[in-house]
Short mmCIF file of C-alpha atoms in Angstrom, two decimals:
data_model
loop_
_atom_site.label_atom_id
_atom_site.label_comp_id
_atom_site.label_asym_id
_atom_site.label_seq_id
_atom_site.Cartn_x
_atom_site.Cartn_y
_atom_site.Cartn_z
CA MET A 136 0.04 0.04 0.00
CA GLY A 137 2.78 2.33 0.90
CA GLN A 138 4.28 1.83 -2.65
CA ASP A 139 1.01 2.48 -4.39
CA ALA A 140 0.40 5.71 -2.40
CA PHE A 141 3.88 6.83 -3.44
CA MET A 142 3.29 6.16 -7.09
CA GLU A 143 0.02 7.90 -6.85
CA SER A 144 1.67 10.87 -5.32
CA LEU A 145 4.31 10.91 -7.87
CA SER A 146 1.77 10.69 -10.62
CA SER A 147 -0.06 13.76 -9.11
CA MET A 148 2.97 15.96 -8.88
CA ALA A 149 3.94 15.16 -12.46
CA GLY A 150 0.59 16.20 -13.89
CA ILE A 151 0.75 19.58 -11.78
CA PHE A 152 4.14 20.10 -13.33
CA LEU A 153 3.19 19.46 -16.64
CA CYS A 154 0.20 21.50 -16.36
CA LYS A 155 2.23 24.41 -15.12
CA ILE A 156 4.52 24.15 -17.98
CA TYR A 157 1.54 24.11 -20.32
CA PHE A 158 -0.34 27.22 -18.91
CA LEU A 159 3.01 29.12 -18.88
CA LEU A 160 3.25 28.52 -22.60
CA ILE A 161 -0.52 29.15 -23.50
CA GLY A 162 -2.32 29.49 -20.50
CA VAL A 163 -4.97 26.74 -21.09
CA CYS A 164 -4.93 24.65 -17.79
CA SER A 165 -5.58 27.66 -15.68
CA GLY A 166 -8.55 29.03 -17.88
CA LEU A 167 -6.67 32.04 -18.65
CA LYS A 168 -6.93 32.80 -22.50
CA VAL A 169 -5.37 35.76 -24.23
CA THR A 170 -6.57 36.27 -27.82
CA VAL A 171 -5.86 38.71 -30.52
CA PRO A 172 -7.82 39.44 -33.79
CA SER A 173 -4.83 38.95 -36.23
CA HIS A 174 -1.32 37.91 -35.73
CA THR A 175 -0.15 40.24 -38.47
CA VAL A 176 -0.97 43.76 -38.54
CA HIS A 177 -0.08 46.50 -41.17
CA GLY A 178 0.49 49.97 -40.26
CA ILE A 179 1.23 53.17 -42.25
CA ARG A 180 4.34 55.26 -41.24
CA GLY A 181 3.68 58.50 -39.55
CA GLN A 182 0.21 57.26 -38.25
CA ALA A 183 -1.06 55.50 -35.09
CA LEU A 184 -1.35 51.86 -35.01
CA TYR A 185 -3.66 49.97 -32.33
CA LEU A 186 -3.01 46.48 -31.45
CA PRO A 187 -6.27 45.16 -29.72
CA VAL A 188 -5.87 42.39 -27.09
CA HIS A 189 -8.53 40.36 -25.17
CA TYR A 190 -8.07 38.11 -22.27
CA GLY A 191 -10.38 36.27 -19.71
CA PHE A 192 -9.95 33.80 -16.78
CA HIS A 193 -12.37 31.94 -14.39
CA THR A 194 -10.47 32.01 -11.06
CA PRO A 195 -10.27 34.67 -8.40
CA ALA A 196 -7.48 37.02 -8.87
CA SER A 197 -5.99 39.49 -6.51
CA ASP A 198 -3.41 41.05 -9.02
CA ILE A 199 -3.42 41.42 -12.85
CA GLN A 200 -0.01 42.08 -14.48
CA ILE A 201 0.20 42.95 -18.12
CA ILE A 202 3.59 43.14 -20.06
CA TRP A 203 4.50 44.29 -23.41
CA LEU A 204 7.89 43.28 -24.98
CA PHE A 205 9.27 44.05 -28.46
CA GLU A 206 11.66 41.95 -30.49
CA ARG A 207 13.38 41.93 -33.92
CA SER A 208 14.87 39.21 -35.85
CA HIS A 209 17.93 37.77 -34.16
CA THR A 210 17.68 39.99 -31.23
CA MET A 211 16.48 39.89 -27.47
CA PRO A 212 13.19 41.05 -26.56
CA LYS A 213 12.88 44.49 -25.04
CA TYR A 214 10.69 45.73 -22.36
CA LEU A 215 8.28 48.56 -23.51
CA LEU A 216 5.89 48.94 -20.49
CA GLY A 217 3.93 46.97 -18.08
CA SER A 218 1.09 47.29 -15.59
CA VAL A 219 -0.02 45.86 -12.24
CA ASN A 220 -3.64 46.22 -11.91
CA GLU A 221 -4.23 49.79 -12.96
CA SER A 222 -0.65 51.19 -12.38
CA VAL A 223 1.32 51.48 -15.57
CA VAL A 224 5.20 51.31 -15.32
CA PRO A 225 6.71 52.34 -18.73
CA ASP A 226 10.30 52.05 -19.93
CA LEU A 227 11.45 55.63 -19.95
CA GLU A 228 13.07 55.19 -23.45
CA TYR A 229 9.58 54.63 -24.78
CA GLN A 230 7.21 56.34 -22.46
CA HIS A 231 5.99 58.81 -25.02
CA LYS A 232 5.48 56.30 -27.84
CA PHE A 233 3.47 53.49 -26.25
CA THR A 234 0.17 53.76 -24.41
CA MET A 235 -1.70 51.21 -22.45
CA MET A 236 -4.92 51.77 -20.23
CA PRO A 237 -5.19 48.72 -17.80
CA PRO A 238 -7.12 46.55 -17.17
CA ASN A 239 -7.19 46.86 -21.08
CA ALA A 240 -4.28 44.94 -22.44
CA SER A 241 -4.31 46.67 -25.93
CA LEU A 242 -1.47 48.78 -27.09
CA LEU A 243 -1.42 52.06 -29.03
CA ILE A 244 1.74 52.81 -31.03
CA ASN A 245 2.02 56.65 -32.03
CA PRO A 246 3.49 57.61 -34.30
CA LEU A 247 4.51 54.46 -36.21
CA GLN A 248 8.07 54.43 -37.82
CA PHE A 249 9.78 51.99 -39.77
CA SER A 250 12.00 51.20 -36.68
CA ASP A 251 8.69 49.99 -34.98
CA GLU A 252 8.43 47.04 -37.42
CA GLY A 253 8.80 43.73 -35.51
CA ASN A 254 7.15 41.29 -33.19
CA TYR A 255 5.11 42.46 -30.22
CA ILE A 256 4.63 40.13 -27.44
CA VAL A 257 1.75 40.62 -24.73
CA LYS A 258 2.02 38.54 -21.43
CA VAL A 259 -0.84 38.50 -18.99
CA ASN A 260 -0.17 37.20 -15.36
CA ILE A 261 -2.92 36.43 -12.89
CA GLN A 262 -2.24 36.23 -9.07
CA GLY A 263 -4.66 34.30 -7.01
CA ASN A 264 -4.44 30.91 -5.43
CA GLY A 265 -1.49 30.50 -7.80
CA THR A 266 0.15 32.43 -10.73
CA LEU A 267 -1.50 31.88 -14.14
CA SER A 268 0.32 33.32 -17.18
CA SER A 269 -0.50 33.51 -20.99
CA SER A 270 0.88 35.23 -24.01
CA GLN A 271 0.30 36.21 -27.54
CA LYS A 272 2.52 37.43 -30.42
CA ILE A 273 1.76 39.94 -33.07
CA GLN A 274 3.65 40.86 -36.17
CA VAL A 275 3.93 44.54 -37.20
CA THR A 276 4.81 45.80 -40.67
CA VAL A 277 5.21 49.41 -41.60
CA ASP A 278 4.74 50.76 -45.12
CA ASP A 279 4.32 53.96 -46.96
CA PRO A 280 1.13 54.10 -48.92
CA VAL A 281 1.43 53.75 -52.81
CA MET A 282 1.41 56.93 -54.76
CA LYS A 283 -0.43 57.00 -58.15
CA PRO A 284 1.80 55.41 -60.87
CA VAL A 285 2.58 56.92 -64.25
CA VAL A 286 2.89 54.68 -67.44
CA GLN A 287 4.98 55.57 -70.35
CA PHE A 288 5.48 53.72 -73.55
CA TYR A 289 8.30 53.81 -76.14
CA PRO A 290 8.62 54.45 -78.93
CA ALA A 291 6.10 57.39 -78.49
CA SER A 292 5.54 57.39 -82.22
CA GLY A 293 4.07 54.01 -82.19
CA ALA A 294 4.96 50.65 -83.92
CA VAL A 295 3.97 48.83 -87.05
CA GLU A 296 2.47 45.38 -86.35
CA TYR A 297 4.62 42.42 -87.07
CA VAL A 298 7.61 44.74 -87.34
CA GLY A 299 7.99 47.20 -84.42
CA ASN A 300 8.15 46.53 -80.58
CA ILE A 301 6.61 48.46 -77.65
CA THR A 302 8.05 48.94 -74.10
CA LEU A 303 5.61 50.03 -71.30
CA THR A 304 7.15 51.26 -68.02
CA CYS A 305 5.37 51.81 -64.65
CA GLN A 306 6.87 54.48 -62.44
CA VAL A 307 5.83 55.11 -58.70
CA ALA A 308 6.91 58.23 -56.90
CA GLY A 309 6.34 56.73 -53.39
CA GLY A 310 5.49 53.57 -51.59
CA THR A 311 7.12 50.48 -50.17
CA ARG A 312 6.97 46.75 -50.75
CA LEU A 313 5.30 47.55 -54.26
CA VAL A 314 3.74 44.85 -56.26
CA TYR A 315 2.96 45.59 -59.93
CA GLN A 316 0.32 44.28 -62.15
CA TRP A 317 -0.31 45.16 -65.75
CA ARG A 318 -3.92 45.39 -67.00
CA LYS A 319 -5.48 45.72 -70.60
CA ASN A 320 -9.03 46.81 -70.89
CA GLY A 321 -9.57 46.37 -67.07
CA LYS A 322 -8.34 42.64 -66.96
CA PRO A 323 -4.75 41.26 -66.10
CA VAL A 324 -2.59 41.04 -69.21
CA CYS A 325 -2.31 37.50 -70.55
CA ILE A 326 1.41 36.82 -70.79
CA ASN A 327 2.17 34.81 -74.17
CA SER A 328 5.24 34.38 -76.25
CA SER A 329 5.35 38.01 -77.52
CA HIS A 330 5.07 39.30 -73.82
CA SER A 331 7.72 39.58 -71.30
CA LEU A 332 8.19 41.21 -67.80
CA SER A 333 11.12 42.54 -65.86
CA PRO A 334 11.91 40.91 -62.60
CA GLU A 335 9.86 43.42 -60.55
CA ASN A 336 7.09 43.50 -63.21
CA ASN A 337 7.37 47.28 -63.54
CA THR A 338 8.21 46.97 -67.29
CA LEU A 339 6.23 45.18 -70.13
CA TRP A 340 7.71 44.30 -73.31
CA ILE A 341 5.68 43.45 -76.44
CA ALA A 342 7.62 42.07 -79.41
CA PRO A 343 6.52 42.23 -82.12
CA VAL A 344 3.21 44.08 -81.72
CA THR A 345 0.15 42.87 -83.42
CA LYS A 346 -3.58 43.90 -83.96
CA GLU A 347 -4.52 41.97 -81.00
CA ASP A 348 -2.26 44.17 -78.74
CA VAL A 349 -4.31 47.19 -79.52
CA GLY A 350 -6.19 48.29 -76.22
CA ASN A 351 -6.23 50.44 -73.00
CA TYR A 352 -3.45 49.64 -70.71
CA SER A 353 -2.89 50.56 -67.02
CA CYS A 354 -0.64 49.68 -64.21
CA LEU A 355 -2.07 48.54 -60.94
CA VAL A 356 0.41 48.98 -57.85
CA SER A 357 -0.26 47.72 -54.36
CA ASN A 358 1.25 47.04 -51.08
CA PRO A 359 -0.09 45.78 -47.76
CA VAL A 360 -1.77 49.14 -46.86
CA SER A 361 -2.98 50.58 -50.10
CA GLU A 362 -3.17 50.37 -53.93
CA MET A 363 -3.34 52.82 -56.90
CA GLU A 364 -3.99 52.47 -60.55
CA SER A 365 -2.35 54.62 -63.36
CA ASP A 366 -4.38 56.51 -65.95
CA ILE A 367 -5.20 54.60 -68.97
CA ILE A 368 -2.99 54.80 -71.99
CA MET A 369 -3.37 53.36 -75.44
CA PRO A 370 -0.02 52.57 -77.30
CA THR A 371 -0.06 53.59 -80.94
CA ILE A 372 0.06 50.37 -83.13
CA TYR A 373 -0.36 50.67 -86.92
CA TYR A 374 -2.20 47.89 -88.68
CA GLY A 375 -4.58 46.90 -91.44
CA PRO A 376 -6.49 47.01 -93.56
CA TYR A 377 -8.58 44.16 -92.55
CA GLY A 378 -12.09 43.03 -93.32
CA LEU A 379 -12.74 45.18 -96.43
CA GLN A 380 -16.39 45.42 -97.43
CA VAL A 381 -18.77 47.46 -99.51
CA ASN A 382 -22.29 48.22 -98.36
CA SER A 383 -25.25 50.22 -99.88
CA ASP A 384 -28.28 52.10 -98.58
CA LYS A 385 -30.49 50.82 -101.51
CA GLY A 386 -30.72 47.98 -103.83
CA LEU A 387 -30.76 44.22 -103.48
CA LYS A 388 -27.40 42.64 -102.57
CA VAL A 389 -26.74 39.01 -103.55
CA GLY A 390 -23.11 38.26 -102.84
CA GLU A 391 -21.00 40.77 -104.49
CA VAL A 392 -23.95 41.83 -106.88
CA PHE A 393 -26.05 44.93 -106.39
CA THR A 394 -29.40 45.17 -108.36
CA VAL A 395 -30.73 48.69 -108.65
CA ASP A 396 -33.90 50.03 -110.15
CA LEU A 397 -33.66 52.34 -113.05
CA GLY A 398 -33.93 55.89 -111.87
CA GLU A 399 -32.52 55.22 -108.28
CA ALA A 400 -29.42 56.81 -106.93
CA ILE A 401 -27.47 54.50 -104.74
CA LEU A 402 -24.85 55.22 -102.14
CA PHE A 403 -22.03 52.93 -101.60
CA ASP A 404 -19.85 52.83 -98.51
CA CYS A 405 -16.40 51.06 -98.33
CA SER A 406 -14.82 50.17 -95.02
CA ALA A 407 -12.08 48.24 -93.40
CA ASP A 408 -10.35 48.08 -90.05
CA SER A 409 -7.07 49.92 -90.04
CA TYR A 410 -5.07 52.38 -88.12
CA PRO A 411 -4.58 55.02 -89.38
CA PRO A 412 -7.68 55.15 -91.48
CA ASN A 413 -7.27 54.01 -95.12
CA THR A 414 -7.39 56.08 -98.19
CA TYR A 415 -9.86 54.83 -100.55
CA SER A 416 -10.31 54.72 -104.40
CA TRP A 417 -13.16 53.75 -106.50
CA ILE A 418 -12.34 52.16 -109.86
CA GLN A 419 -14.93 51.23 -112.69
CA ARG A 420 -14.13 48.74 -115.28
CA SER A 421 -15.55 49.07 -118.79
CA ASP A 422 -14.53 47.76 -122.15
CA ASN A 423 -11.69 45.95 -120.85
CA THR A 424 -10.27 49.05 -119.26
CA THR A 425 -10.27 50.48 -115.65
CA HIS A 426 -10.22 53.95 -114.51
CA VAL A 427 -10.45 55.66 -111.20
CA ILE A 428 -13.65 57.54 -110.81
CA GLN A 429 -13.55 58.74 -107.24
CA HIS A 430 -11.39 58.95 -104.01
CA GLY A 431 -12.88 58.74 -100.48
CA PRO A 432 -14.98 56.19 -98.57
CA ARG A 433 -18.22 56.87 -100.33
CA LEU A 434 -19.54 56.59 -103.97
CA GLU A 435 -22.68 57.83 -105.30
CA VAL A 436 -24.08 56.17 -108.44
CA ALA A 437 -27.06 57.63 -110.56
CA SER A 438 -28.54 54.50 -112.41
CA GLU A 439 -29.89 56.62 -115.15
CA LYS A 440 -26.51 57.93 -116.02
CA VAL A 441 -24.85 54.40 -116.10
CA ALA A 442 -24.27 53.51 -119.90
CA GLN A 443 -24.34 49.84 -119.38
CA LYS A 444 -26.94 47.88 -117.53
CA THR A 445 -24.15 45.56 -115.97
CA THR A 446 -21.02 47.51 -114.82
CA ASP A 447 -18.25 46.23 -112.69
CA TYR A 448 -16.55 48.26 -109.88
CA MET A 449 -13.66 47.83 -107.36
CA CYS A 450 -12.92 49.71 -104.10
CA CYS A 451 -9.26 49.69 -103.03
CA ALA A 452 -8.07 50.51 -99.44
CA TYR A 453 -4.58 51.71 -98.81
CA ASN A 454 -2.63 52.17 -95.30
CA ASN A 455 0.10 54.61 -95.86
CA ILE A 456 1.91 53.51 -92.69
CA THR A 457 1.84 49.85 -93.11
CA GLY A 458 2.07 49.86 -96.67
CA LYS A 459 -0.55 47.32 -96.99
CA ARG A 460 -3.53 47.48 -99.42
CA ASP A 461 -6.76 45.43 -100.06
CA GLU A 462 -9.42 45.50 -102.77
CA THR A 463 -12.95 44.20 -103.19
CA HIS A 464 -14.95 43.84 -106.56
CA PHE A 465 -18.70 44.06 -106.95
CA THR A 466 -21.15 44.48 -110.03
CA ILE A 467 -24.03 46.68 -110.26
CA ILE A 468 -27.14 45.51 -112.40
CA ILE A 469 -29.40 48.21 -113.59
CA THR A 470 -33.01 46.93 -114.12
CA SER A 471 -36.21 48.44 -115.01
CA VAL A 472 -38.29 46.00 -112.79
CA GLY A 473 -38.24 46.55 -109.23
CA LEU A 474 -36.64 43.40 -108.24
CA GLU A 475 -36.10 44.73 -104.73
CA LYS A 476 -39.85 45.52 -104.45
CA LEU A 477 -40.79 41.98 -105.82
CA ALA A 478 -38.36 40.47 -103.32
CA GLN A 479 -39.92 42.18 -100.63
CA LYS A 480 -43.39 41.34 -101.90
CA GLY A 481 -42.50 37.75 -102.10
CA LYS A 482 -41.02 37.82 -98.46
CA SER A 483 -44.25 39.42 -97.42
CA LEU A 484 -46.49 36.46 -98.59
CA SER A 485 -47.36 34.41 -95.76
CA PRO A 486 -47.01 30.50 -95.72
CA LEU A 487 -50.83 30.22 -95.49
CA ALA A 488 -51.22 32.22 -98.76
CA SER A 489 -48.61 29.94 -100.52
CA ILE A 490 -50.45 26.63 -99.30
CA THR A 491 -53.80 28.11 -100.43
CA GLY A 492 -52.60 28.92 -103.94
CA ILE A 493 -50.99 25.50 -104.42
CA SER A 494 -54.15 23.79 -103.23
CA LEU A 495 -56.44 25.75 -105.63
CA PHE A 496 -54.05 24.92 -108.63
CA LEU A 497 -54.38 21.34 -107.89
CA ILE A 498 -58.08 21.20 -107.33
CA ILE A 499 -58.61 23.15 -110.80
CA SER A 500 -56.11 20.84 -112.40
CA MET A 501 -57.84 17.73 -111.18
CA CYS A 502 -61.45 19.13 -112.28
CA LEU A 503 -60.30 19.83 -115.82
CA LEU A 504 -58.60 16.35 -116.00
CA PHE A 505 -61.80 14.94 -115.07
CA LEU A 506 -64.05 16.81 -117.60
CA TRP A 507 -61.63 16.04 -120.26
CA LYS A 508 -61.80 12.17 -119.51
CA LYS A 509 -65.66 12.35 -119.29
CA TYR A 510 -66.36 14.15 -122.45
CA GLN A 511 -64.02 12.55 -124.83
CA PRO A 512 -66.31 12.10 -128.25
CA TYR A 513 -63.87 9.94 -130.12
CA LYS A 514 -63.53 7.54 -127.11
CA ALA A 515 -67.39 7.27 -126.95
CA ILE A 516 -67.72 6.40 -130.63
CA ARG A 517 -64.99 3.81 -130.36
CA GLN A 518 -66.64 2.21 -127.43
CA LYS A 519 -69.95 2.12 -129.36
CA LEU A 520 -68.57 0.43 -132.33
CA ARG A 521 -66.58 -1.98 -130.49
CA SER A 522 -69.93 -3.05 -128.75
CA ARG A 523 -71.67 -4.19 -132.03
CA SER A 524 -71.50 -7.46 -133.74
CA GLU A 525 -70.32 -8.06 -137.35
CA SER A 526 -74.04 -8.90 -138.46
CA GLU A 527 -75.20 -5.42 -137.22
CA TYR A 528 -72.47 -3.60 -139.31
CA ARG A 529 -73.70 -5.66 -142.37
CA LYS A 530 -77.21 -4.59 -141.81
CA ALA A 531 -76.30 -1.07 -140.97
CA GLN A 532 -74.06 0.36 -143.53
CA THR A 533 -72.53 3.77 -143.47
CA PHE A 534 -72.41 5.79 -146.57
CA SER A 535 -70.48 8.77 -147.37
CA GLY A 536 -72.96 10.34 -149.97
CA HIS A 537 -70.71 9.85 -152.93
CA GLU A 538 -71.89 6.58 -154.03
CA ASP A 539 -74.53 5.83 -156.97
CA ALA A 540 -77.51 8.01 -156.45
CA LEU A 541 -79.83 4.98 -157.33
CA GLY A 542 -78.22 3.15 -154.41
CA ASP A 543 -79.16 5.96 -152.13
CA PHE A 544 -82.82 5.21 -151.96
CA GLY A 545 -83.87 3.83 -148.71
CA ILE A 546 -84.90 4.54 -145.13
CA TYR A 547 -82.25 6.13 -143.07
CA GLU A 548 -82.19 6.30 -139.17
CA PHE A 549 -80.27 8.55 -136.95
CA VAL A 550 -79.00 6.46 -133.91
CA THR A 551 -77.93 8.49 -130.92
CA PHE A 552 -75.15 7.39 -128.69
CA PRO A 553 -75.62 7.81 -125.14
CA ASP A 554 -73.49 10.20 -123.30
CA ALA A 555 -71.12 9.12 -120.32
CA SER A 556 -73.84 9.63 -117.99
CA GLY A 557 -75.77 6.86 -119.34
CA VAL A 558 -78.97 8.75 -119.90
CA PRO A 559 -80.54 7.50 -123.43
CA ARG A 560 -81.69 10.03 -125.93
CA MET A 561 -84.82 9.73 -128.41
CA PRO A 562 -83.82 8.40 -131.87
CA THR A 563 -84.74 10.92 -134.79
CA ARG A 564 -85.30 10.10 -138.30
CA SER A 565 -83.99 12.28 -141.03
CA ALA A 566 -82.57 12.59 -144.53
CA PRO A 567 -79.17 10.99 -145.43
CA ALA A 568 -76.29 12.55 -143.76
CA SER A 569 -72.95 13.47 -144.87
CA ASP A 570 -70.03 11.47 -143.66
CA GLY A 571 -70.90 8.31 -141.67
CA VAL A 572 -70.18 10.04 -138.25
CA THR A 573 -70.51 13.70 -137.69
CA GLY A 574 -69.50 15.85 -134.73
CA HIS A 575 -72.58 18.19 -134.87
CA ASP A 576 -73.65 17.89 -131.23
CA PHE A 577 -75.23 21.07 -129.87
CA LEU A 578 -76.90 19.02 -127.16
CA GLY A 579 -74.03 16.99 -126.41
CA THR A 580 -75.24 13.94 -128.66
CA ILE A 581 -73.39 11.91 -131.11
CA TYR A 582 -75.25 10.65 -134.19
CA GLU A 583 -74.47 7.71 -136.60
CA VAL A 584 -76.52 7.38 -139.98
CA ILE A 585 -77.55 3.77 -140.59
CA GLN A 586 -79.42 2.73 -143.94
CA HIS A 587 -82.05 0.12 -143.64
CA ILE A 588 -82.30 -1.79 -146.86
CA PRO A 589 -85.52 -3.65 -147.59
CA ALA A 590 -85.18 -7.37 -147.67
CA GLN A 591 -86.53 -7.74 -151.24
CA GLN A 592 -84.00 -5.03 -152.47
CA GLN A 593 -81.27 -7.06 -150.52
CA VAL A 594 -82.20 -10.27 -152.17
CA ASN A 595 -82.02 -8.58 -155.76
CA ARG A 596 -78.57 -7.34 -154.99
CA GLU A 597 -77.40 -10.73 -153.95
#
């Protein structure tokens, strides 16, 4: 039992010892806790800097001691000031620079200088049944605010695309720990094979320049306490012409052909992307020859003054800085019919009107085809003749009227052929008709003349 009690007592003492070491470091075992909003605080030289500190504990305390220390890299900490309860004891060397109002442990530094940059250590001791301690460290940086940067570019006269280079420099009159960022049209510059930066990023080289490098450039400079952006500049870059095209205020354009009504005056506009602006020339081609008719970006053509109904034109664009040129061809067709108006009317037709017209055309075509098939006279005659037997043809002969007159005596009968509707018509007797089958049919009836020969006459002929 004595050995067990000894071991228990040793274990308890070890726990107390470890706890004391732990709360001396971070003050957790005791319930004392010191906190700071940020372990890094950025200050501006010449202004005051406030270091807020909060602490709390849960044990009775007779005395509260607060100590502030200052240290730089590779140096021993220096005592700045301290307090016991509400009595402050400053270091006489810094008594006019540092201020504390206990029991508040926060520290005010005024004014802040570059020499004040370093680590500030605050330590809080609580005297009660025992001594409790906790501390925190705050890193302070001191900077001058950034002044507005100025951007310059070289050469000031500009550069020709694919030939020249441009250098942009960003200059700042004041500020510390500067960070440079180049921006184009409000966004960070994308670095590619033609872009390069200096080690501090305050210089941007573009070699060679292209049309894509045209834009508004600025330089954004920042440090831990401020940031400033330069005014926008636009380096001079010569390029073009690109995308040459001709447009008109009137007429119907299909590809490179303009159709114009006779009597209309049409205005053509020639444009291309280029800097500086191009010089334009209008050329007319006629009789295998060409000649310049006008200079400038616009050309007015009066259709009634054009000798030919089809005329070829050409617009030429020339950049006198880049030395490049481009040209586009087009044709004007003069017509007396308002093709443009017809095209507009055709576009205005609704799909329902088109479908209605096609449907009416199909219905009328089918009706005409039906009537044609229904009232074919020759087809009716052919069907009638095919339905008779050979004996009927012998009894009923057809005469043309040119035979012997003696043989024309007899009884004749007009036989009607029923029409396609199948309604029979009354037979009519009459004198001999002309040719065997006639087409006189005012009532839509087809007649055939048949001679009836008496039996006695037929015997005599035989």
